[in-house]
Amino acid sequence: MDATGRGRADDIDPADQWVLNPTTGEYELRLSPSAPQSAVPGPRRSAPRDAGATVRSRTVAPDRLPGREVPGPRRRRGAPEEPLPGRRGRRPVKKKGRGKKILLWTGGTMAFVLVGTAGAAYLYIEHLNGNITSVSDDGASTGGFSKGKAINILLIGTDKRTGKGNEKYGDAGSVGHADTTILLHVSKDRSNATALSIPRDLITDVPDCPTTLADGTQKVIAGTSDVRFNTSLGQDDRTPSCVARTVTELTGITPDNFMVADFNAVKTLTTAVGGVDVCLGKDIDDPKSHLNLKKGMRHIEGETALAFVRTRHAVGFGGDLSRITLQQQFLSALMRKLKSNDTLTNPAKMIKVAEAGTKALTVDDNLKSIGKLKDLGLELGKLNPKNLTFTTVPVVDNPAEKVKATVVLNQTPAQQVFQMIKDDVSFTAVKAQQKKEAAAVAARLKGPKSAASAVRVRILNGGADAGSAQAELNYLQNEAGVLKSSNDGNADAVLAKTTLEYGPDQADQARRLADIMGLSGAAMKPGKSVLNDQGLPTITLTLGKDFKGAGVKLNASSGTAPAGVQKSTADKVECAK
């Protein structure tokens, strides 16, 4: 039916303007009868047929638009269908598997809904480009993600109360702090990802931030020490690039890109997908977030979804850490919904999701086009929800406070978590071969351990800070009881990782030293011993770039998260308590 038959031309639903191109076998979005078409992968439809006729056109001419198809040549009843001139007949079309089709549509919804929505937005290309808001990264990022490398995307949720109805939530005059911050790490091989939540009330240092202001002028916003993490945005005119710098200062990880979403993102995205299902372990009635839901599985969208991710007084211990867990459960539910229903194979629904996603996002200026977002989305679309782990930076209550309102890093496990991400180590085992290899490596740590006094070790500096070998020697001799140790200077080569090489009859000594230092099985290198100046066999400890200081354990790369670190995966349904 043409525009006249439906009303005004600009009232046409874009989802009804998909036209099959018989030449390519793909559906194309025709925005107007004269608009150029670009092929977009999508679900195939049967071509319209007149009664008793077969459509034969190989190109879409103006007189063959939907509703004006021309029937092909007639054939005698019972006669075999004749191929078109110059062709030997129609070859059977090899159908793409559902998994591949889903991949083309998702962009990256499996990793994080905002990123995934942006990745899928290539359906509406030029129009959606106009929806995207961008701000300068001010040199705080790596300059953008790269294919073939691990990806680190900083996702920032601001509490700025802009938009219809949002003024009723808390501080209506908020400048927009970093209320929800997630560092999404995607592995180099795209087999797994980690979403690391950073508590807004974490006491940290905000560094000096070179900043491009809204009027285009530039200035350096002075840093502050021992302040809440959420003040890295909004406070003193700080922009998202300052959040990125603060994350780098805190974790040692420089984001490749960043994205910012406000309250409207949750409302519009959940509405676009038709709502999500969440589980409550108890009744929740929180007047401050306006959430009132009964225990059990509940379907939420729009305002109710926003209330769900904002509530904290009625769950857990009533603090921000309890809300983080709730938000992680919500994002897992949203991704499961996108994967399980027909949203990603339905052009009409996908357009709604793409519209909502691009309008809700503010991105850094390295990621401001649909093309860039599409490329990122396709990288993230390779993920499976069961291999996406949600976790939170390990923290403890601030010991300086009598009334507990803020938290500080739990240093040892926090540094281990940061190192796992830097080393591209998964929080979940994702491949059978990886499990097998990990078991073999872990076996090196199993078995008897000698006494610390029986360990004979020489220490080399293979890439650690200057003085590290002597500092570790002092620690081993004075605090760990490893008296038969010596500083043998610099190694012949620079190593990224600390290693411990030992002979076959020294495994018990190696296991004791590995236990003292927190070395993983991967750091242990069965090989040969070296004779010291007294002609006695000695194991060799070479400190690599990962060495963090005397007495600091180096077990971050063991392939498992430190004990006690909260984590969940996106494929599991969990109930808020």
Coordinates of C-alpha atoms in Angstrom, one line a residue:
M1 CA 0.0 0.0 0.0
D2 CA 1.4 3.4 -0.9
A3 CA 1.6 6.5 1.4
T4 CA -1.8 7.8 0.1
G5 CA -3.5 4.6 1.2
R6 CA -2.1 5.0 4.7
G7 CA -2.4 8.7 5.3
R8 CA 0.4 11.2 5.1
A9 CA 3.8 9.9 4.0
D10 CA 5.6 10.9 7.2
D11 CA 3.1 8.8 9.2
I12 CA 4.4 5.6 7.7
D13 CA 5.9 3.2 10.2
P14 CA 9.6 2.6 9.1
A15 CA 9.1 -1.0 9.9
D16 CA 6.6 -1.3 7.1
Q17 CA 9.1 0.1 4.5
W18 CA 11.3 -3.0 4.3
V19 CA 11.4 -4.2 0.7
L20 CA 12.9 -7.5 -0.6
N21 CA 15.6 -7.0 -3.2
P22 CA 15.4 -10.2 -5.3
T23 CA 19.0 -9.6 -6.6
T24 CA 20.6 -9.8 -3.2
G25 CA 18.0 -11.8 -1.4
E26 CA 18.1 -9.3 1.4
Y27 CA 15.5 -6.8 2.8
E28 CA 16.2 -3.1 2.4
L29 CA 14.8 -0.1 4.2
R30 CA 13.1 2.2 1.7
L31 CA 12.6 5.5 3.6
S32 CA 10.8 7.0 0.5
P33 CA 10.1 5.8 -3.0
S34 CA 13.2 7.7 -4.2
A35 CA 15.5 7.2 -1.3
P36 CA 18.6 5.1 -1.8
Q37 CA 18.6 1.6 -0.2
S38 CA 21.2 -0.1 1.9
A39 CA 21.2 -3.8 2.5
V40 CA 20.5 -4.7 6.1
P41 CA 20.5 -8.4 7.3
G42 CA 17.2 -9.4 8.7
P43 CA 14.5 -12.0 8.7
R44 CA 13.4 -13.1 5.2
R45 CA 9.8 -12.7 4.1
S46 CA 8.0 -14.4 1.3
A47 CA 7.7 -12.2 -1.8
P48 CA 4.1 -11.1 -2.5
R49 CA 2.4 -13.2 -5.1
D50 CA -0.7 -12.5 -7.2
A51 CA -3.1 -15.4 -7.4
G52 CA -1.8 -18.0 -10.0
A53 CA 1.3 -16.0 -10.8
T54 CA 5.0 -16.0 -9.9
V55 CA 6.9 -12.8 -9.3
R56 CA 10.0 -12.8 -11.5
S57 CA 11.5 -9.3 -11.3
R58 CA 15.2 -9.2 -10.6
T59 CA 15.3 -5.5 -9.8
V60 CA 12.9 -3.3 -7.9
A61 CA 11.7 -0.8 -10.5
P62 CA 9.4 2.1 -9.6
D63 CA 6.4 0.2 -11.0
R64 CA 7.3 -2.8 -8.9
L65 CA 7.2 -1.3 -5.4
P66 CA 5.1 -3.2 -2.8
G67 CA 1.5 -3.2 -4.0
R68 CA 2.4 -2.9 -7.7
E69 CA 4.2 -6.2 -8.4
V70 CA 4.1 -7.4 -12.0
P71 CA 3.3 -11.1 -12.5
G72 CA 5.9 -13.2 -14.3
P73 CA 5.3 -15.2 -17.5
R74 CA 2.5 -17.7 -17.4
R75 CA 3.2 -21.4 -17.7
R76 CA 1.0 -24.3 -18.7
R77 CA -0.8 -26.2 -16.0
G78 CA 1.4 -29.1 -14.9
A79 CA 4.5 -27.8 -16.8
P80 CA 7.7 -27.4 -14.9
E81 CA 8.7 -23.9 -14.0
E82 CA 11.0 -22.4 -16.5
P83 CA 14.2 -20.6 -15.3
L84 CA 14.8 -17.0 -16.2
P85 CA 16.7 -16.3 -19.4
G86 CA 20.4 -16.7 -19.0
R87 CA 20.0 -18.7 -15.8
R88 CA 20.2 -22.5 -15.2
G89 CA 17.5 -22.4 -12.6
R90 CA 17.3 -21.2 -9.0
R91 CA 19.8 -22.6 -6.7
P92 CA 18.6 -23.5 -3.2
V93 CA 19.3 -20.7 -0.8
K94 CA 21.5 -21.8 2.1
K95 CA 19.8 -20.6 5.2
K96 CA 21.9 -18.9 7.9
G97 CA 21.8 -20.6 11.2
R98 CA 19.8 -18.9 13.9
G99 CA 22.9 -18.1 15.9
K100 CA 24.5 -16.2 13.0
K101 CA 21.3 -14.4 12.3
I102 CA 21.0 -13.3 16.0
L103 CA 24.6 -12.2 15.9
L104 CA 24.0 -9.9 12.9
W105 CA 21.0 -8.3 14.7
T106 CA 22.3 -8.0 18.2
G107 CA 25.3 -5.9 17.7
G108 CA 26.3 -6.6 21.3
T109 CA 23.3 -6.8 23.5
M110 CA 24.8 -9.9 25.2
A111 CA 27.5 -7.9 26.9
F112 CA 25.7 -4.8 28.1
V113 CA 22.3 -3.6 26.9
L114 CA 23.4 0.0 26.2
V115 CA 26.4 -1.0 24.2
G116 CA 24.4 -3.7 22.5
T117 CA 21.6 -1.4 21.6
A118 CA 24.1 1.0 20.1
G119 CA 25.6 -1.8 18.1
A120 CA 22.3 -2.9 16.7
A121 CA 21.5 0.7 15.6
Y122 CA 22.9 0.3 12.1
L123 CA 19.3 -0.5 11.0
Y124 CA 18.5 3.2 10.8
I125 CA 22.0 4.6 10.0
E126 CA 21.8 8.2 9.0
H127 CA 18.7 9.0 11.1
L128 CA 20.3 7.5 14.2
N129 CA 23.5 9.4 13.8
G130 CA 21.6 12.5 14.6
N131 CA 20.4 11.0 17.9
I132 CA 23.9 10.5 19.3
T133 CA 25.4 13.1 21.7
S134 CA 29.1 13.1 22.1
V135 CA 31.6 14.8 24.4
S136 CA 35.4 15.1 24.3
D137 CA 37.5 12.3 25.9
D138 CA 40.1 14.9 26.6
G139 CA 42.9 12.4 26.1
A140 CA 41.6 10.2 29.0
S141 CA 41.0 7.1 26.9
T142 CA 43.3 5.0 24.7
G143 CA 41.7 6.6 21.7
G144 CA 39.2 3.9 21.0
F145 CA 38.8 0.1 21.0
S146 CA 40.6 -2.1 18.5
K147 CA 39.7 -5.3 16.9
G148 CA 42.0 -8.2 17.9
K149 CA 42.6 -6.6 21.3
A150 CA 40.9 -6.8 24.7
I151 CA 38.3 -4.0 25.1
N152 CA 37.6 -1.8 28.1
I153 CA 34.4 0.2 28.0
L154 CA 33.5 2.6 30.9
L155 CA 29.7 2.7 31.4
I156 CA 28.5 5.6 33.5
G157 CA 25.0 6.1 34.9
T158 CA 24.3 9.7 36.0
D159 CA 21.7 10.8 38.6
K160 CA 21.0 14.0 36.7
R161 CA 17.2 14.5 37.0
T162 CA 16.5 15.7 33.4
G163 CA 13.5 14.5 31.5
K164 CA 9.8 14.3 32.1
G165 CA 8.9 13.0 35.6
N166 CA 12.5 12.6 36.8
E167 CA 12.3 15.7 39.0
K168 CA 10.5 13.7 41.7
Y169 CA 13.5 11.5 42.3
G170 CA 15.7 12.8 45.2
D171 CA 17.8 15.9 44.5
A172 CA 16.0 17.5 41.6
G173 CA 18.9 20.0 41.2
S174 CA 21.7 17.3 40.9
V175 CA 24.5 18.2 38.5
G176 CA 24.7 14.6 37.6
H177 CA 27.2 12.5 39.6
A178 CA 28.8 9.2 38.6
D179 CA 26.0 7.3 40.4
T180 CA 26.5 4.0 38.7
T181 CA 29.8 3.1 37.1
I182 CA 30.7 -0.2 35.4
L183 CA 34.0 -1.0 33.8
L184 CA 33.2 -3.6 31.1
H185 CA 36.2 -5.7 30.1
V186 CA 35.9 -7.9 27.1
S187 CA 38.6 -10.5 26.5
K188 CA 40.9 -10.4 23.5
D189 CA 39.3 -13.7 22.1
R190 CA 35.8 -12.4 22.9
S191 CA 35.1 -15.6 24.8
N192 CA 34.3 -13.9 28.1
A193 CA 33.8 -10.5 29.8
T194 CA 33.8 -9.0 33.2
A195 CA 31.5 -6.1 34.3
L196 CA 33.2 -4.5 37.3
S197 CA 31.0 -2.2 39.4
I198 CA 32.7 0.7 41.2
P199 CA 30.8 1.9 44.3
R200 CA 29.8 5.5 44.2
D201 CA 30.7 5.9 47.9
L202 CA 34.2 4.6 47.5
I203 CA 36.8 7.0 49.0
T204 CA 39.4 7.6 46.4
D205 CA 41.6 10.3 44.7
V206 CA 40.3 12.3 41.8
P207 CA 43.3 13.4 39.7
D208 CA 43.7 16.7 37.8
C209 CA 41.4 16.6 34.8
P210 CA 42.2 18.5 31.5
T211 CA 38.6 19.2 30.4
T212 CA 36.7 20.6 27.4
L213 CA 33.8 22.6 28.8
A214 CA 30.3 22.9 27.2
D215 CA 31.2 26.2 25.6
G216 CA 34.3 24.7 23.9
T217 CA 36.9 26.3 26.2
Q218 CA 39.4 24.1 28.0
K219 CA 40.8 24.2 31.5
V220 CA 42.4 21.8 34.0
I221 CA 40.1 21.0 36.9
A222 CA 42.1 20.5 40.0
G223 CA 42.1 17.0 41.6
T224 CA 41.0 16.2 45.2
S225 CA 42.1 13.5 47.6
D226 CA 40.0 11.2 49.8
V227 CA 36.6 12.0 48.3
R228 CA 33.7 9.9 47.1
F229 CA 34.1 8.4 43.7
N230 CA 30.8 9.8 42.4
T231 CA 32.2 13.4 42.6
S232 CA 34.5 12.6 39.6
L233 CA 31.5 13.7 37.5
G234 CA 29.5 16.9 37.8
Q235 CA 31.3 18.3 40.7
D236 CA 33.4 21.4 39.8
D237 CA 32.3 21.1 36.1
R238 CA 33.9 17.6 35.8
T239 CA 32.9 15.8 32.6
P240 CA 32.9 12.0 31.8
S241 CA 36.5 12.2 30.8
C242 CA 37.3 12.9 34.5
V243 CA 35.5 9.7 35.5
A244 CA 37.7 7.8 33.0
R245 CA 40.9 9.4 34.5
T246 CA 39.7 8.5 38.0
V247 CA 39.1 4.9 37.0
T248 CA 42.6 4.7 35.6
E249 CA 44.0 6.2 38.8
L250 CA 42.1 3.7 40.9
T251 CA 42.5 0.5 38.8
G252 CA 45.5 1.1 36.6
I253 CA 43.2 0.3 33.6
T254 CA 42.7 3.0 30.9
P255 CA 39.3 2.8 29.3
D256 CA 39.1 2.6 25.5
N257 CA 35.8 4.4 25.3
F258 CA 33.1 5.6 27.6
M259 CA 29.3 5.9 27.5
V260 CA 26.9 7.9 29.7
A261 CA 23.2 7.2 30.4
D262 CA 20.7 9.1 32.5
F263 CA 17.4 8.1 34.2
N264 CA 15.6 8.1 30.9
A265 CA 17.7 5.3 29.5
V266 CA 16.3 2.7 31.9
K267 CA 12.7 3.8 31.2
T268 CA 12.9 4.0 27.5
L269 CA 15.0 0.9 26.9
T270 CA 12.8 -1.4 29.0
T271 CA 9.7 0.0 27.3
A272 CA 11.3 -0.6 23.9
V273 CA 11.8 -4.3 24.6
G274 CA 8.4 -4.8 26.3
G275 CA 9.7 -5.0 29.9
V276 CA 11.8 -7.5 31.7
D277 CA 11.2 -10.1 34.4
V278 CA 13.0 -9.8 37.8
C279 CA 12.8 -11.9 40.9
L280 CA 12.2 -10.6 44.4
G281 CA 13.0 -12.7 47.5
K282 CA 10.7 -10.5 49.6
D283 CA 8.1 -7.7 49.3
I284 CA 9.6 -4.3 48.6
D285 CA 8.0 -1.0 49.6
D286 CA 10.5 1.9 49.2
P287 CA 8.8 5.3 49.2
K288 CA 12.1 7.0 48.3
S289 CA 12.5 5.1 45.0
H290 CA 8.7 4.8 44.5
L291 CA 9.0 1.0 44.2
N292 CA 6.2 -1.2 45.6
L293 CA 6.3 -4.8 44.5
K294 CA 5.4 -8.1 46.0
K295 CA 7.6 -11.1 46.4
G296 CA 8.2 -13.4 43.4
M297 CA 8.8 -13.0 39.7
R298 CA 7.6 -9.6 38.5
H299 CA 7.4 -7.9 35.1
I300 CA 8.7 -4.3 35.1
E301 CA 9.3 -1.6 32.6
G302 CA 9.4 2.2 32.3
E303 CA 9.0 4.0 35.7
T304 CA 8.8 0.8 37.6
A305 CA 12.1 -0.4 36.1
L306 CA 13.8 2.9 37.1
A307 CA 12.4 2.6 40.6
F308 CA 13.8 -1.0 40.7
V309 CA 17.4 0.0 39.9
R310 CA 17.3 3.0 42.2
T311 CA 15.9 1.3 45.3
R312 CA 18.4 0.6 48.1
H313 CA 16.7 1.2 51.4
A314 CA 14.5 -1.9 51.1
V315 CA 17.1 -4.4 50.1
G316 CA 20.2 -5.9 51.7
F317 CA 21.7 -3.6 54.2
G318 CA 20.1 -0.6 52.7
G319 CA 23.2 0.9 51.1
D320 CA 24.7 1.5 47.7
L321 CA 26.4 -2.0 47.7
S322 CA 23.0 -3.6 47.9
R323 CA 21.7 -1.4 45.1
I324 CA 24.7 -2.5 42.9
T325 CA 23.7 -6.1 43.3
L326 CA 20.1 -5.2 42.3
Q327 CA 21.4 -3.3 39.2
Q328 CA 23.5 -6.2 38.2
Q329 CA 20.5 -8.6 38.4
F330 CA 18.4 -6.1 36.4
L331 CA 21.0 -5.9 33.6
S332 CA 21.2 -9.7 33.5
A333 CA 17.4 -9.9 33.2
L334 CA 17.4 -7.3 30.4
M335 CA 20.0 -9.2 28.4
R336 CA 18.3 -12.5 28.8
K337 CA 15.1 -10.9 27.5
L338 CA 16.8 -9.5 24.5
K339 CA 18.3 -12.9 23.7
S340 CA 15.3 -15.0 24.3
N341 CA 12.4 -13.1 22.6
D342 CA 11.9 -12.1 19.0
T343 CA 13.1 -8.5 19.5
L344 CA 16.4 -9.0 17.6
T345 CA 14.8 -10.6 14.6
N346 CA 11.9 -8.1 14.3
P347 CA 12.7 -4.9 12.4
A348 CA 9.9 -2.9 14.1
K349 CA 11.0 -3.8 17.6
M350 CA 14.7 -3.3 16.7
I351 CA 14.0 0.2 15.4
K352 CA 12.4 1.1 18.7
V353 CA 15.4 -0.3 20.7
A354 CA 17.8 1.5 18.4
E355 CA 15.9 4.8 18.7
A356 CA 15.8 4.5 22.5
G357 CA 19.4 3.4 22.8
T358 CA 20.9 6.2 20.7
K359 CA 18.8 8.9 22.3
A360 CA 19.7 7.7 25.8
L361 CA 23.5 7.6 25.2
T362 CA 26.2 10.2 25.5
V363 CA 29.5 8.8 24.1
D364 CA 33.1 10.0 23.8
D365 CA 34.1 11.6 20.6
N366 CA 36.0 8.5 19.4
L367 CA 32.7 6.6 19.3
K368 CA 30.2 9.2 18.0
S369 CA 29.1 7.5 14.8
I370 CA 26.8 4.6 14.1
G371 CA 29.6 3.0 12.1
K372 CA 31.9 3.0 15.2
L373 CA 29.1 1.8 17.5
K374 CA 28.1 -0.9 15.0
D375 CA 31.8 -2.2 14.9
L376 CA 31.9 -2.2 18.7
G377 CA 28.5 -3.9 18.9
L378 CA 29.6 -6.7 16.5
E379 CA 32.7 -7.4 18.6
L380 CA 30.6 -7.6 21.8
G381 CA 27.9 -9.6 20.0
K382 CA 30.2 -12.6 20.1
L383 CA 29.7 -13.0 23.9
N384 CA 27.5 -15.5 25.6
P385 CA 25.7 -14.2 28.8
K386 CA 26.9 -17.2 30.8
N387 CA 30.5 -16.0 30.3
L388 CA 29.7 -12.4 31.3
T389 CA 30.6 -12.1 35.0
F390 CA 29.2 -9.2 37.1
T391 CA 31.4 -8.3 40.1
T392 CA 32.1 -5.4 42.4
V393 CA 35.4 -3.8 43.5
P394 CA 36.2 -5.4 46.9
V395 CA 35.7 -2.8 49.6
V396 CA 35.4 -2.5 53.4
D397 CA 33.7 0.0 55.6
N398 CA 35.7 3.2 56.1
P399 CA 37.5 2.7 59.4
A400 CA 37.7 6.5 59.9
E401 CA 33.9 6.8 60.3
K402 CA 31.9 6.1 63.4
V403 CA 28.7 6.2 61.4
K404 CA 29.4 4.1 58.3
A405 CA 28.6 6.0 55.1
T406 CA 31.5 5.4 52.8
V407 CA 33.8 2.5 51.9
V408 CA 37.5 2.1 51.1
L409 CA 39.4 -0.5 49.0
N410 CA 40.0 -3.9 50.5
Q411 CA 43.5 -3.6 49.1
T412 CA 44.7 -7.1 48.6
P413 CA 41.7 -8.6 46.8
A414 CA 41.0 -5.4 45.0
Q415 CA 44.5 -5.3 43.5
Q416 CA 44.1 -9.0 42.5
V417 CA 40.8 -8.2 40.7
F418 CA 42.4 -5.2 38.9
Q419 CA 45.3 -7.4 37.9
M420 CA 43.0 -10.2 36.6
I421 CA 41.4 -7.6 34.3
K422 CA 44.7 -6.2 33.1
D423 CA 46.0 -9.7 32.5
D424 CA 42.8 -10.6 30.5
V425 CA 42.0 -13.4 32.9
S426 CA 38.4 -14.6 32.9
F427 CA 36.4 -14.8 36.1
T428 CA 34.6 -17.9 34.6
A429 CA 36.1 -20.9 32.9
V430 CA 34.7 -20.9 29.4
K431 CA 36.4 -23.6 27.4
A432 CA 37.0 -27.2 28.1
Q433 CA 40.6 -26.9 27.0
Q434 CA 41.1 -24.0 29.3
K435 CA 39.8 -26.0 32.2
K436 CA 42.2 -28.9 31.3
E437 CA 45.2 -26.6 31.0
A438 CA 44.3 -24.8 34.2
A439 CA 44.0 -28.1 36.1
A440 CA 47.4 -29.2 34.9
V441 CA 48.9 -25.9 35.9
A442 CA 47.1 -25.9 39.3
A443 CA 48.5 -29.4 40.0
R444 CA 52.0 -27.8 40.3
L445 CA 50.8 -26.3 43.6
K446 CA 49.6 -29.6 45.0
G447 CA 51.9 -31.8 47.1
P448 CA 54.1 -31.5 50.2
K449 CA 55.8 -28.2 51.1
S450 CA 59.2 -27.9 52.7
A451 CA 59.8 -25.7 55.7
A452 CA 60.5 -22.0 54.8
S453 CA 64.0 -22.4 56.4
A454 CA 64.7 -25.2 53.9
V455 CA 64.0 -23.0 50.8
R456 CA 67.2 -22.0 49.0
V457 CA 66.4 -19.3 46.4
R458 CA 68.2 -16.6 44.4
I459 CA 66.2 -13.5 43.4
L460 CA 66.6 -11.7 40.1
N461 CA 64.9 -8.4 39.0
G462 CA 63.4 -9.1 35.6
G463 CA 61.3 -6.0 35.1
A464 CA 60.1 -4.9 38.5
D465 CA 60.8 -1.4 40.0
A466 CA 64.4 -0.7 40.9
G467 CA 65.3 -2.1 44.3
S468 CA 62.5 -4.7 44.2
A469 CA 64.9 -7.7 44.5
Q470 CA 66.5 -6.4 47.6
A471 CA 63.1 -5.4 49.1
E472 CA 61.8 -8.9 48.5
L473 CA 64.9 -10.5 49.9
N474 CA 64.5 -8.4 53.1
Y475 CA 60.9 -9.5 53.4
L476 CA 61.7 -13.2 52.8
Q477 CA 64.5 -13.3 55.4
N478 CA 63.0 -11.1 58.1
E479 CA 59.3 -11.9 57.9
A480 CA 58.8 -15.2 55.9
G481 CA 61.7 -17.2 57.4
V482 CA 63.3 -17.9 54.1
L483 CA 66.9 -17.4 55.3
K484 CA 68.7 -19.1 52.5
S485 CA 68.0 -16.4 50.0
S486 CA 70.2 -14.0 48.0
N487 CA 69.9 -11.0 45.7
D488 CA 71.6 -11.9 42.4
G489 CA 70.9 -8.6 40.6
N490 CA 69.2 -8.2 37.3
A491 CA 67.9 -11.0 35.0
D492 CA 69.1 -11.3 31.4
A493 CA 65.6 -10.4 30.1
V494 CA 62.6 -8.4 31.1
L495 CA 59.5 -10.5 32.0
A496 CA 55.9 -9.4 32.2
K497 CA 55.2 -12.1 34.8
T498 CA 57.1 -13.2 37.9
T499 CA 58.4 -16.8 37.5
L500 CA 59.8 -19.4 39.8
E501 CA 62.1 -22.0 38.1
Y502 CA 63.1 -25.2 40.0
G503 CA 64.5 -28.7 39.5
P504 CA 62.6 -32.0 39.8
D505 CA 63.8 -32.6 43.4
Q506 CA 63.0 -29.0 44.5
A507 CA 59.2 -29.0 44.0
D508 CA 58.5 -29.0 47.7
Q509 CA 60.7 -25.9 48.1
A510 CA 59.0 -24.2 45.1
R511 CA 55.5 -24.9 46.5
R512 CA 56.5 -23.4 49.9
L513 CA 57.8 -20.2 48.2
A514 CA 54.7 -20.1 45.9
D515 CA 52.5 -20.2 49.0
I516 CA 54.4 -17.4 50.6
M517 CA 54.3 -15.2 47.6
G518 CA 50.9 -16.1 46.3
L519 CA 52.3 -17.4 43.0
S520 CA 50.0 -19.2 40.6
G521 CA 50.8 -22.6 39.1
A522 CA 51.4 -20.7 35.8
A523 CA 54.3 -18.8 37.5
M524 CA 56.0 -22.1 38.5
K525 CA 58.4 -23.4 35.8
P526 CA 59.6 -26.9 36.2
G527 CA 63.1 -27.0 34.8
K528 CA 66.5 -27.1 36.3
S529 CA 68.2 -25.7 39.4
V530 CA 71.2 -23.4 39.4
L531 CA 74.3 -23.9 41.6
N532 CA 75.0 -21.1 44.0
D533 CA 78.5 -19.9 45.1
Q534 CA 78.7 -22.8 47.5
G535 CA 77.8 -25.3 44.8
L536 CA 74.4 -26.0 46.2
P537 CA 71.3 -26.3 44.0
T538 CA 69.1 -23.2 44.2
I539 CA 65.7 -22.3 42.8
T540 CA 65.4 -19.0 40.8
L541 CA 62.8 -16.4 41.5
T542 CA 62.6 -13.7 38.8
L543 CA 60.5 -10.7 39.6
G544 CA 58.5 -9.5 36.5
K545 CA 56.6 -6.3 35.8
D546 CA 53.6 -7.7 37.7
F547 CA 55.5 -7.5 41.0
K548 CA 53.7 -5.0 43.2
G549 CA 56.0 -4.9 46.2
A550 CA 57.6 -6.9 48.9
G551 CA 55.0 -9.1 50.7
V552 CA 52.2 -8.4 48.2
K553 CA 50.9 -11.7 46.9
L554 CA 50.8 -12.3 43.2
N555 CA 48.0 -14.7 42.7
A556 CA 45.7 -12.5 40.5
S557 CA 46.4 -14.5 37.4
S558 CA 45.4 -17.9 38.8
G559 CA 42.2 -17.9 36.8
T560 CA 39.9 -17.7 39.8
A561 CA 38.6 -14.7 41.6
P562 CA 39.9 -14.0 45.2
A563 CA 37.9 -15.7 47.9
G564 CA 34.9 -13.6 49.0
V565 CA 34.7 -11.5 45.9
Q566 CA 31.0 -11.2 44.9
K567 CA 30.2 -12.3 41.4
S568 CA 27.3 -13.5 39.2
T569 CA 26.8 -14.3 35.6
A570 CA 24.3 -12.8 33.2
D571 CA 22.6 -16.1 32.3
K572 CA 21.3 -16.8 35.8
V573 CA 18.1 -15.6 37.5
E574 CA 18.7 -14.3 41.0
C575 CA 16.2 -12.9 43.5
A576 CA 16.7 -9.5 45.2
K577 CA 16.6 -9.9 49.0

